[in-house]
CSV table of C-alpha atoms in Angstrom, one decimal:
chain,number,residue,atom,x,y,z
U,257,UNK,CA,64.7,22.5,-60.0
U,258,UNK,CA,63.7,24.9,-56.9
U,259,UNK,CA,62.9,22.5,-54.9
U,260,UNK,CA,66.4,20.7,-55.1
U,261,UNK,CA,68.1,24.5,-55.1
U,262,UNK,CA,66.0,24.7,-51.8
U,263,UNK,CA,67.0,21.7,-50.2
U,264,UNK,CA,71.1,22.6,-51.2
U,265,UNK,CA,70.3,26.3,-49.6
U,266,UNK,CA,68.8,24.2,-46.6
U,267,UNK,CA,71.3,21.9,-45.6
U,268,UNK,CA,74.2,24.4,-46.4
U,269,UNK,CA,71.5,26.7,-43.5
U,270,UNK,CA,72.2,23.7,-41.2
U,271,UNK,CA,75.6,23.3,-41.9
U,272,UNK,CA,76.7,26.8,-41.2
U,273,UNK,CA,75.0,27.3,-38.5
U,274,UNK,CA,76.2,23.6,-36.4
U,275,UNK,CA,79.5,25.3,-37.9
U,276,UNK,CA,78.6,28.7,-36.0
U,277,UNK,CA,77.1,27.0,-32.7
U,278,UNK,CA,80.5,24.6,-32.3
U,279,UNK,CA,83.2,27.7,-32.8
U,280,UNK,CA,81.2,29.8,-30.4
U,281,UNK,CA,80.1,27.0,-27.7
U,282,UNK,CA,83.8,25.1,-28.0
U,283,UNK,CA,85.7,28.6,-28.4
U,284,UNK,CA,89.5,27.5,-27.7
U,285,UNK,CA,91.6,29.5,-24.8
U,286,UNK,CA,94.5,29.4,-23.6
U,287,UNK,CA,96.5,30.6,-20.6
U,288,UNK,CA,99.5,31.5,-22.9
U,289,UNK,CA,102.1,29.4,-20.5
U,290,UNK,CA,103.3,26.1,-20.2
U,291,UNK,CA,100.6,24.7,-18.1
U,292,UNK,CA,98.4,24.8,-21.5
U,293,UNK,CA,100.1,21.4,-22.1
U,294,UNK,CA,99.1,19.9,-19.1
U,295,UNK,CA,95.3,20.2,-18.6
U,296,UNK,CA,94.5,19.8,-15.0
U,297,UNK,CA,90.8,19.3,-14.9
U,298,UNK,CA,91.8,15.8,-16.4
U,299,UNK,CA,94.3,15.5,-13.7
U,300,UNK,CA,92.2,15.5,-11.2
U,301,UNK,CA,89.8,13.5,-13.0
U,302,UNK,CA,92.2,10.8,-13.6
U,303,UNK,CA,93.1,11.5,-9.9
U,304,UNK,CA,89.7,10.8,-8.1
U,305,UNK,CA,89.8,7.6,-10.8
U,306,UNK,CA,92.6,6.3,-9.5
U,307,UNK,CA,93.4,3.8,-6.6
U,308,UNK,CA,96.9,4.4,-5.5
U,309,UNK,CA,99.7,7.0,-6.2
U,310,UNK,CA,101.5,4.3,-8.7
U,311,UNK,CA,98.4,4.0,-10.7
U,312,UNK,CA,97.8,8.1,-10.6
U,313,UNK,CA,101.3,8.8,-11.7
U,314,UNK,CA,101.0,5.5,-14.1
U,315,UNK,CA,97.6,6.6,-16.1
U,316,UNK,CA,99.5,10.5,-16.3
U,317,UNK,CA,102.3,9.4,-18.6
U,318,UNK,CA,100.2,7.5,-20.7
U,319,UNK,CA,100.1,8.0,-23.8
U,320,UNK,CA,96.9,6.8,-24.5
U,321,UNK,CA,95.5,9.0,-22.0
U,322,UNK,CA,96.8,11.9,-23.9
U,323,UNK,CA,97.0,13.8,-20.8
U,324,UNK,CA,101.0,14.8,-20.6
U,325,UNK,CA,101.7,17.0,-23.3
U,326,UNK,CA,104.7,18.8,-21.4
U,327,UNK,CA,107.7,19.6,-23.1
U,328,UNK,CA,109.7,21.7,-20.7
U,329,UNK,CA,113.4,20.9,-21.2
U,330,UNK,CA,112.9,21.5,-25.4
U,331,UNK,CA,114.3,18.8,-26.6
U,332,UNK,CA,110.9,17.8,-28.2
U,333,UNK,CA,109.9,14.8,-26.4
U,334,UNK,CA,107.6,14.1,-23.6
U,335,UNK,CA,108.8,14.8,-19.9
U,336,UNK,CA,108.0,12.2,-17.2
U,337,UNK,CA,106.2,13.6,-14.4
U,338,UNK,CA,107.2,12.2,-11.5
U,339,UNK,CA,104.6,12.1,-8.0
U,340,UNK,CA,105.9,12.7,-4.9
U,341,UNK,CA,104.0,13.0,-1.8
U,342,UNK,CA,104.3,14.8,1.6
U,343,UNK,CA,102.7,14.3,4.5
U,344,UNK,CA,101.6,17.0,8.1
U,345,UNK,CA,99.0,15.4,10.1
U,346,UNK,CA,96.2,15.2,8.3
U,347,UNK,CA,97.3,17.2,5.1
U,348,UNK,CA,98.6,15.6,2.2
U,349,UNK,CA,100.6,17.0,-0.5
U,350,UNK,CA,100.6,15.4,-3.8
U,351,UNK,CA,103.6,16.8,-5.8
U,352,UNK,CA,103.2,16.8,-9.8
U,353,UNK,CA,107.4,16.9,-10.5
U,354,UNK,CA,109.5,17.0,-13.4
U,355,UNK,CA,113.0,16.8,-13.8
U,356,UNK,CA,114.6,19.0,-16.3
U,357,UNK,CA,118.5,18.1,-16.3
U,358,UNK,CA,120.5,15.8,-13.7
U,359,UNK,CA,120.4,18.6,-11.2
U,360,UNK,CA,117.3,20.9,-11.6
U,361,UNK,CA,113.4,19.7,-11.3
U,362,UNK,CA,110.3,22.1,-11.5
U,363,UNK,CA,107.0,21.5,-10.1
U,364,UNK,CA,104.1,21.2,-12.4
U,365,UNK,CA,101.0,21.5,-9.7
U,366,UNK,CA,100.4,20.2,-6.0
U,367,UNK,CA,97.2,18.5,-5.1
U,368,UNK,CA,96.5,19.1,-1.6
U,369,UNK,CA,93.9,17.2,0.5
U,370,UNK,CA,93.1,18.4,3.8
U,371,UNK,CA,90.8,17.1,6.4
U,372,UNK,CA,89.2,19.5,8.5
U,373,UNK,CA,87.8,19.6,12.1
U,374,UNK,CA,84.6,17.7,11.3
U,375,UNK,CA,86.2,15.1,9.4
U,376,UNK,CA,85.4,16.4,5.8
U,377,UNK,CA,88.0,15.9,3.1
U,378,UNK,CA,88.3,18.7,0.8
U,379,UNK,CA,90.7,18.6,-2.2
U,380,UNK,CA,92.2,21.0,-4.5
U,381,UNK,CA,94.6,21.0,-7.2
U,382,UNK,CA,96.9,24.2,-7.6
U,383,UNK,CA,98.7,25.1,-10.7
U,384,UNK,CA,102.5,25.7,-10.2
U,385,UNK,CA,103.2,29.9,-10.7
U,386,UNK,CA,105.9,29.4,-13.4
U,387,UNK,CA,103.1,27.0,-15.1
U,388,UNK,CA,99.9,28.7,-15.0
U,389,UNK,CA,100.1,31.8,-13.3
U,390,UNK,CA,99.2,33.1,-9.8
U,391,UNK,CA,96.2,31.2,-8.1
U,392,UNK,CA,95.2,28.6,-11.1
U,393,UNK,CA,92.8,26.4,-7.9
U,394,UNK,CA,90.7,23.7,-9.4
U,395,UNK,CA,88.6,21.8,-7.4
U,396,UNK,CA,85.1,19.3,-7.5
U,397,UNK,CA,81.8,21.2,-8.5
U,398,UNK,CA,78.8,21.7,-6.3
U,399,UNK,CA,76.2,23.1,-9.7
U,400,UNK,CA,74.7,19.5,-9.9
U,401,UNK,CA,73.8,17.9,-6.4
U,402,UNK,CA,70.5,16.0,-7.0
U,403,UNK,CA,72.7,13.6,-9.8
U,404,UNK,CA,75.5,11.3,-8.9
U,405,UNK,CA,78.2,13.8,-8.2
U,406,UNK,CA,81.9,13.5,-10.3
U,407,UNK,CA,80.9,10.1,-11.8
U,408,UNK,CA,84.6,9.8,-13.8
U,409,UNK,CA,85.3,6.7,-11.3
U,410,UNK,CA,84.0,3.6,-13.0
U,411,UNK,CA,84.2,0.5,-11.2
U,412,UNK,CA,83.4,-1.9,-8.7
U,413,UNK,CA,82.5,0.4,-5.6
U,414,UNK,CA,79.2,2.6,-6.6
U,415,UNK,CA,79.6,6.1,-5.8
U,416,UNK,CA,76.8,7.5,-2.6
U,417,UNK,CA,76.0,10.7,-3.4
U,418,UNK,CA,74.6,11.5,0.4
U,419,UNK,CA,78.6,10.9,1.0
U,420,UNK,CA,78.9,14.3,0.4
U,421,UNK,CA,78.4,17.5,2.5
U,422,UNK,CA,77.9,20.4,0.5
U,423,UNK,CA,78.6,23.8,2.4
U,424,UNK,CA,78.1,27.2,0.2
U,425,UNK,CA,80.6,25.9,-2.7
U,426,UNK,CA,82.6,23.5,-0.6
U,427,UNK,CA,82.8,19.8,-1.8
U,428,UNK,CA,83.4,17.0,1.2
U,429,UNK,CA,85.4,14.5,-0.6
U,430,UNK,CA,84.6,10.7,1.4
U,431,UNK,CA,84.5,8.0,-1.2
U,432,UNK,CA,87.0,8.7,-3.9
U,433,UNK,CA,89.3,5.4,-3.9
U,434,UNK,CA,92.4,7.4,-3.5
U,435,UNK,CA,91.4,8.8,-0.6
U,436,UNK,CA,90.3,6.1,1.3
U,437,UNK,CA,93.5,4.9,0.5
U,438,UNK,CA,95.3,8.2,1.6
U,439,UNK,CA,93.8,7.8,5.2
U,440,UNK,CA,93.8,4.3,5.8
U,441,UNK,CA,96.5,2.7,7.7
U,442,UNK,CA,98.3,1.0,4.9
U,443,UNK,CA,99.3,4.2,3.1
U,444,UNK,CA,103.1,4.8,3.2
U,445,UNK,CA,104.7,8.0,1.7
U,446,UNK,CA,105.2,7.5,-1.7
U,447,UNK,CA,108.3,8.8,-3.5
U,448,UNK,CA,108.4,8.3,-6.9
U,449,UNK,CA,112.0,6.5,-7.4
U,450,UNK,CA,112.0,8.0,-11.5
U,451,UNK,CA,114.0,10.7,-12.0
U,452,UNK,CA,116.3,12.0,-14.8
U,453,UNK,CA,118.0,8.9,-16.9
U,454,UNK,CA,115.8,6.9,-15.0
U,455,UNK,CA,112.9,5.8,-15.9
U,456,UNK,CA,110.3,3.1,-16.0
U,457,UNK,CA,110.7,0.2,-18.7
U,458,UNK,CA,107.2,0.7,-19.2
U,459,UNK,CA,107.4,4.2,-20.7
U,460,UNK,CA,108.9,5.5,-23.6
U,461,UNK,CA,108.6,9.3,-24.7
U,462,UNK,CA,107.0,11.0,-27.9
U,463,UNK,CA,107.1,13.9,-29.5
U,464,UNK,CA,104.7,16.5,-28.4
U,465,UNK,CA,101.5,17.8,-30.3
U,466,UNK,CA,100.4,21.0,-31.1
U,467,UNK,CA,98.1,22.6,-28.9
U,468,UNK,CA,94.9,22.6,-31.4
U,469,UNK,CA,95.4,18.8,-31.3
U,470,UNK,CA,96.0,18.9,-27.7
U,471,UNK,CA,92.4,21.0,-27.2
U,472,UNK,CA,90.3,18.3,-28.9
U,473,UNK,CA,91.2,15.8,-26.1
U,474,UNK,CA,90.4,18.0,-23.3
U,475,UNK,CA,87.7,20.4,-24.8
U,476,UNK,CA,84.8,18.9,-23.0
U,477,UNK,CA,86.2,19.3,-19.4
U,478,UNK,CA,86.3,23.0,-19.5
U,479,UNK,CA,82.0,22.8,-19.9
U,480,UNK,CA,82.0,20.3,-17.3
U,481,UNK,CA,79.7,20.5,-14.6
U,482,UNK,CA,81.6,18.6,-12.0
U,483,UNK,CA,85.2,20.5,-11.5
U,484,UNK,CA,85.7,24.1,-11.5
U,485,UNK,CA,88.2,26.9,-11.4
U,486,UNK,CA,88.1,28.4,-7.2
U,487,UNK,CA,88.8,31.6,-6.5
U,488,UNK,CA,91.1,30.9,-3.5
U,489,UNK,CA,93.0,28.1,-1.8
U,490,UNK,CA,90.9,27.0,1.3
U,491,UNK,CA,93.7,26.1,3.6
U,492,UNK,CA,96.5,28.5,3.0
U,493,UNK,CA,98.5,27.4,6.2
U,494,UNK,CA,98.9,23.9,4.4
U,495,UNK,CA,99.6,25.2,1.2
U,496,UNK,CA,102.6,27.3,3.3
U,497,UNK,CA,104.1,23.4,4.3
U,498,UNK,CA,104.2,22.6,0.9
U,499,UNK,CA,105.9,26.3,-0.8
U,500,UNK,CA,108.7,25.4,1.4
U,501,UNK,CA,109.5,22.1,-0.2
U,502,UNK,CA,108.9,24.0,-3.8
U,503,UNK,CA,111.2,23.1,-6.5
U,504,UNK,CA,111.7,25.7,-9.8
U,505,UNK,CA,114.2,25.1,-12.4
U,506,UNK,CA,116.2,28.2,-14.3
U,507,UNK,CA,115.6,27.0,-17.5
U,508,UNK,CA,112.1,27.0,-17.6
U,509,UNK,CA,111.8,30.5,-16.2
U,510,UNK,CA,115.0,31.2,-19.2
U,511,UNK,CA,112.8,29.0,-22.3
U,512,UNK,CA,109.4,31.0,-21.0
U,513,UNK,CA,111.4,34.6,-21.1
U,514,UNK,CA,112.4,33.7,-24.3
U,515,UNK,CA,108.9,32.6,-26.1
U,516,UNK,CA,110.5,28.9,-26.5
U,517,UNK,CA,107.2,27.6,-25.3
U,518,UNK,CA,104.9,29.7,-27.8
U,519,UNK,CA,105.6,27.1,-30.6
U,520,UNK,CA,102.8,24.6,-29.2
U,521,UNK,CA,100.3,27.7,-30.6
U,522,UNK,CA,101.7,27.6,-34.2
U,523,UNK,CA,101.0,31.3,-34.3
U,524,UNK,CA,97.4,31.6,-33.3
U,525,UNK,CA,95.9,33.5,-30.5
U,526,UNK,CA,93.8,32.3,-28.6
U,527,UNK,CA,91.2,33.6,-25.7
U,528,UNK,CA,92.2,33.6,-21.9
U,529,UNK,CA,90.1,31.7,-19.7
U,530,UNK,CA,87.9,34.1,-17.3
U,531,UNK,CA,89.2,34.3,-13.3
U,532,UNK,CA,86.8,33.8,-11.0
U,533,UNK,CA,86.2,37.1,-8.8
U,534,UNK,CA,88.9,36.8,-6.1
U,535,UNK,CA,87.4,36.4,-2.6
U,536,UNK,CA,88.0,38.7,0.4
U,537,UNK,CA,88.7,37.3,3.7
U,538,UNK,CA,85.7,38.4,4.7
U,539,UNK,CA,83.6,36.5,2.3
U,540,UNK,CA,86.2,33.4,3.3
U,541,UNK,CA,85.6,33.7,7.2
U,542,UNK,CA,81.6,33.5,6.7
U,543,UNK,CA,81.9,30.6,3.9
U,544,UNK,CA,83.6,28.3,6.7
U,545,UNK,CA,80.8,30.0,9.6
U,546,UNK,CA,78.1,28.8,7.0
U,547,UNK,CA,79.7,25.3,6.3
U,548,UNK,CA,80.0,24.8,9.4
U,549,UNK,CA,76.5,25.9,10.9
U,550,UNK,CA,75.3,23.5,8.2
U,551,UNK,CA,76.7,20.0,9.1
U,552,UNK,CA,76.6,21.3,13.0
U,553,UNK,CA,72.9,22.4,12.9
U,554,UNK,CA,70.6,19.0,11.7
U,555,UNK,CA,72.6,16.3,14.2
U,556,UNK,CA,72.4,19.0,17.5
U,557,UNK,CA,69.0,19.9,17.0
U,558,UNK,CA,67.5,16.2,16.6
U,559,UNK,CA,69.5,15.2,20.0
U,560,UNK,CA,69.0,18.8,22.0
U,561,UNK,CA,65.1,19.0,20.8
U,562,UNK,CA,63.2,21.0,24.1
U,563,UNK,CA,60.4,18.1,23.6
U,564,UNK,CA,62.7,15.8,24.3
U,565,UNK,CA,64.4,17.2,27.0
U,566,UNK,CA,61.4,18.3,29.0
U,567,UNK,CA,60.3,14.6,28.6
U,568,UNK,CA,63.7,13.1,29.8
U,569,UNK,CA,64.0,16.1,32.2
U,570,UNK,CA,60.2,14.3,34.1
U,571,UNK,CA,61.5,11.4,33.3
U,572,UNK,CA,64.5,11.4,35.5
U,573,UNK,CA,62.5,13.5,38.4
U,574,UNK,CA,60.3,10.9,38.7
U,575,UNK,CA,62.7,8.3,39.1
U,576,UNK,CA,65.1,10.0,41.1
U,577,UNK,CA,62.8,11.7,43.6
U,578,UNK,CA,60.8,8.1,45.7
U,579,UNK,CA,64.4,6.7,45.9
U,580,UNK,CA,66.0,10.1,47.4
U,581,UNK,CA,63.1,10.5,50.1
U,582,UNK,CA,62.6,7.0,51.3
U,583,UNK,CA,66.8,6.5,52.2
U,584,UNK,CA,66.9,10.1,53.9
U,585,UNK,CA,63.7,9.4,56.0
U,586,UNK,CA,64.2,11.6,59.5
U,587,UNK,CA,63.4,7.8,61.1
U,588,UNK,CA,65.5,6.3,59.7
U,589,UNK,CA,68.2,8.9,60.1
U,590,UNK,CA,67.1,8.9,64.1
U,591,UNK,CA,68.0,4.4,63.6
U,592,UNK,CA,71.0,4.9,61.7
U,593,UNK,CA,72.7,7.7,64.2
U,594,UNK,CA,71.4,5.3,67.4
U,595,UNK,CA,72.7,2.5,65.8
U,596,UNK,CA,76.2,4.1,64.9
U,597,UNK,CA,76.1,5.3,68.6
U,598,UNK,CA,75.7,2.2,70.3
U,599,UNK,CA,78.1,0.6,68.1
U,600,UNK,CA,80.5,3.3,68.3
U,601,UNK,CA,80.6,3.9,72.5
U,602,UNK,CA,81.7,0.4,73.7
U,603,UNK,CA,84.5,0.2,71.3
U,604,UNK,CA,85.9,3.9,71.9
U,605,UNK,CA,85.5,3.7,75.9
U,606,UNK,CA,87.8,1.1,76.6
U,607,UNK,CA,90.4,2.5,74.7
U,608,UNK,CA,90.4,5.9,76.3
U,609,UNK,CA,90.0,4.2,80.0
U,610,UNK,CA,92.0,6.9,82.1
U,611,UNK,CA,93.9,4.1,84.1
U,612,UNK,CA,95.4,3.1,80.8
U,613,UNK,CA,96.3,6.0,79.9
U,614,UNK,CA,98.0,6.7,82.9
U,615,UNK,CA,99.7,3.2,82.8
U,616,UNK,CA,100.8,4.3,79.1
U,617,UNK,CA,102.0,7.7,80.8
U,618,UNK,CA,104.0,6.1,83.2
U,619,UNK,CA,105.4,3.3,80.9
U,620,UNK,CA,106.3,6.2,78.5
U,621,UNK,CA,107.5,8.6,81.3
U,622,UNK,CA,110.1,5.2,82.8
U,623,UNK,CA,110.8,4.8,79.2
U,624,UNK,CA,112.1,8.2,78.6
U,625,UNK,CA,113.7,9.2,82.0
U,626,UNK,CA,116.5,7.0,81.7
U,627,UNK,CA,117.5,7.8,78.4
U,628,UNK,CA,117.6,11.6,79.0
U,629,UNK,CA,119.4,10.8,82.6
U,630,UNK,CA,122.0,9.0,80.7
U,631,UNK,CA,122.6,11.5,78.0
U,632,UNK,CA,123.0,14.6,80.7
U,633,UNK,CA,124.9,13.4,83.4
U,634,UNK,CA,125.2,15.1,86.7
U,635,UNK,CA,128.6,16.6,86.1
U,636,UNK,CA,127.6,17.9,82.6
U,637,UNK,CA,124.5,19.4,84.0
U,638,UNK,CA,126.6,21.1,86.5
U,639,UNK,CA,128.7,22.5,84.3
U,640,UNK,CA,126.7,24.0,82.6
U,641,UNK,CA,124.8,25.7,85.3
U,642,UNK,CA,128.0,27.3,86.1
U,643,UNK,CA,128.6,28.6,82.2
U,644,UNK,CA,124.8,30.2,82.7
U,645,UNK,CA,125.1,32.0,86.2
U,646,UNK,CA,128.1,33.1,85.1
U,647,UNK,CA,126.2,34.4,81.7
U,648,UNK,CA,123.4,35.5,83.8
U,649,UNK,CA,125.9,37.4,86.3
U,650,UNK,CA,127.7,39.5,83.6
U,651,UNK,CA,124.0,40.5,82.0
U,652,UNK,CA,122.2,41.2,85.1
U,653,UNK,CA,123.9,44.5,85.6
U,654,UNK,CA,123.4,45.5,82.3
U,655,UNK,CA,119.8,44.9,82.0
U,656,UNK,CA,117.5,47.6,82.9
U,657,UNK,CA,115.2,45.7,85.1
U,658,UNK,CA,118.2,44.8,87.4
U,659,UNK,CA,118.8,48.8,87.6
U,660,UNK,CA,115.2,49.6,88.7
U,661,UNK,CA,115.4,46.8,91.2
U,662,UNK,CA,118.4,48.6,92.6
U,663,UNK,CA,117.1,52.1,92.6
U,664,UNK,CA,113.9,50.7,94.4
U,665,UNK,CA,115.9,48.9,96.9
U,666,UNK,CA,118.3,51.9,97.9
U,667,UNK,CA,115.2,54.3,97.7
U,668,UNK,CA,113.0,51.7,100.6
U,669,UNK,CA,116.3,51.6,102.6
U,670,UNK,CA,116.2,55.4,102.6
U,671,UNK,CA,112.7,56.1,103.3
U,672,UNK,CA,113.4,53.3,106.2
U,673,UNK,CA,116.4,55.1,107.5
U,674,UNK,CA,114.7,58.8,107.4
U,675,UNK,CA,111.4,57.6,109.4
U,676,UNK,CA,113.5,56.0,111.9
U,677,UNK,CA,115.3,59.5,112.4
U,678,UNK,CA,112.2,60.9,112.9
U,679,UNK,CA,110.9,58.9,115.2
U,680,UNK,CA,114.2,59.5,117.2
U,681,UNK,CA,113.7,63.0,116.6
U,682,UNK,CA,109.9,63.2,118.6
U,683,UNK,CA,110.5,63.9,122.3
């Protein structure tokens, strides 16, 4: 009889304390907001699963994927979240869309991927504000490297994981279908043509669950050690192109002011999910110096080593050295200008022959004369010889020269005319 009151006092041990374990390791939380319908660590997931945009925004209103919970318009029944995509160089925003009424749409999250200097990919997925709050960033995990990193794609293609470049907390993003498919040049701007009245025959709403049903899908991503909540957005400038084509719908902000969206708790309270510490710019500035230095450093060290340039360095002043002396030789400098001398002289002389030239000066000299003659005829010049003594004659007596030619003149005629009264005047 103990030994079977034992065993009961045993197992009920066991059972209480798997009981304990579960409640405290799967501890449910919630943001309190819309956005709690709408887990986005399995959006990404189904995003880096997916091949094209139609598949992505396919597989997100399924409802075997139980992945769209969103009920924002209250009229208990799914909404269709439609995927839009914009495009600046080598940014891409993927737009997570719904449309409320005929007129109004509000945007459930962006995923932005952005390739960088280098090459790299990165990719983040940003909660909208009205959804989930100010700077909700997911984005791939860096905590396990030496496993196959983010292994939710199954298929054909195997997943590398030297693909990757990790840099202090930054994930390079190279082989995930999608975005392959995003920079390849087949991709077109997609534009989901769904919108409201309109959708696929494909799809069909259903009522939406409560959130403690919604949880057990989606519990298991929030321990997962291949996405994780950032404390930033890595490329702000981008995220700028995208706020300007934001869309936000009245009612939601009215139906979120007014608690309409707190019926998905059923009246429980649940714990908020920890922030990450927000970075300083600062600590953001020397994680991009770091990343950097780390791809840069291993490929321009192995090509720049100093053994290998000192080797290349003899290499090339052995080769280049023989070949420089032997074709600047003074001998055969001393040949090569003799050579260029006598080949130079007979060739110039008898083209600078002075009798040619004077024959050339005379030809040119006949050539010219008449053709000046012609054009100032003897009457013409004469004519004008008159206009410039007359010209000279009126500015003669003005010019001071002319007056000091004068008063020289009258003062020798003077000096003549006084010595020859003084010679007169001697007996």
């Amino acid at each position: 009889m103990r030994k079977i009151v034992l065993k009961w006092v045993v197992i009920a041990t066991c059972f209480w304390s798997c009981s304990l374990l579960s409640q405290t390791g799967n501890e449910m939380i919630a943001l309190g907001m819309p956005g709690d319908n709408l887990n986005l660590y399995a959006v990404l997931d189904v995003f880096q699963q997916s091949k094209t945009l139609e598949e992505f925004e396919r597989t997100l209103n399924s409802q075997n994927s139980n992945i769209n919970n969103l009920d924002l318009d209250n009229d208990n029944l799914i909404d269709y979240i439609s995927v839009i995509s914009f495009n600046q160089g080598d940014f891409y925003s993927i737009v997570l869309r719904v449309s409320i009424n005929s007129y109004e749409y509000q945007d459930v999250a962006v995923i932005e991927v952005s390739k960088n200097n280098l090459g790299n990919v990165v990719v983040q997925i940003i909660g909208d504000e009205a959804l989930y709050g100010k700077n909700y960033v997911l984005e791939p995990s860096v905590k396990v490297v030496s496993e196959t990193p983010n292994p939710g794609y199954i298929g054909n293609k195997t997943i590398i994981a030297p693909n990757y470049v990790y840099g202090n907390g930054i994930v390079y993003i190279s082989d995930w279908p999608i975005i392959m498919y995003l920079y390849s040049p087949l991709f077109s701007i997609y534009v989901s043509p769904w919108h409201w009245g309109y959708f696929p025959s494909y799809w069909s709403p259903w009522s939406p669950i409560l959130y403690y049903n919604y949880w057990s899908f989606h519990n298991h991503y929030y321990e997962s050690q291949f996405y994780h909540r950032a404390s930033y957005i890595r490329f702000p400038s981008n995220h700028s192109y995208y706020l300007r084509r934001r869309r936000t719908s009245s009612v939601v902000t009215r139906n979120r002011e007014r608690g309409t969206y707190d019926r998905t708790y059923e009246g429980r309270n649940y714990r908020t999910p920890v922030a990450p510490p927000r970075a300083t710019r600062s600590d953001i500035r020397r994680e991009s110096r770091e990343s950097i230095r780390q791809q840069a450093q291993p490929s321009t060290r192995a090509q720049a080593n100093p053994s290998i340039r000192r080797e290349k360095g003899e290499s090339t002043r052995q080769q280049t050295q023989p070949t420089t002396r032997r074709q600047t030789s003074p001998s055969i400098r001393r040949e090569n200008g003799e050579s260029t001398r006598q080949q130079t002289q007979p060739t110039t002389r008898p083209q600078t022959n002075p009798s040619i030239r004077r024959e050339n000066g005379e030809s040119t000299r006949r050539q010219t004369q008449p053709t000046t003659r012609r054009q100032t005829s003897p009457t013409i010049r004469r004519e004008n010889r008159g206009l410039i003594q007359q010209g000279q004659s009126s500015v003669i007596p003005q010019s001071r020269s002319s007056i000091r030619q004068s008063e020289r003149q009258s003062a020798r005629v003077t000096r003549q005319s006084n010595r020859s009264d003084r010679q007169k005047s001697r007996p």
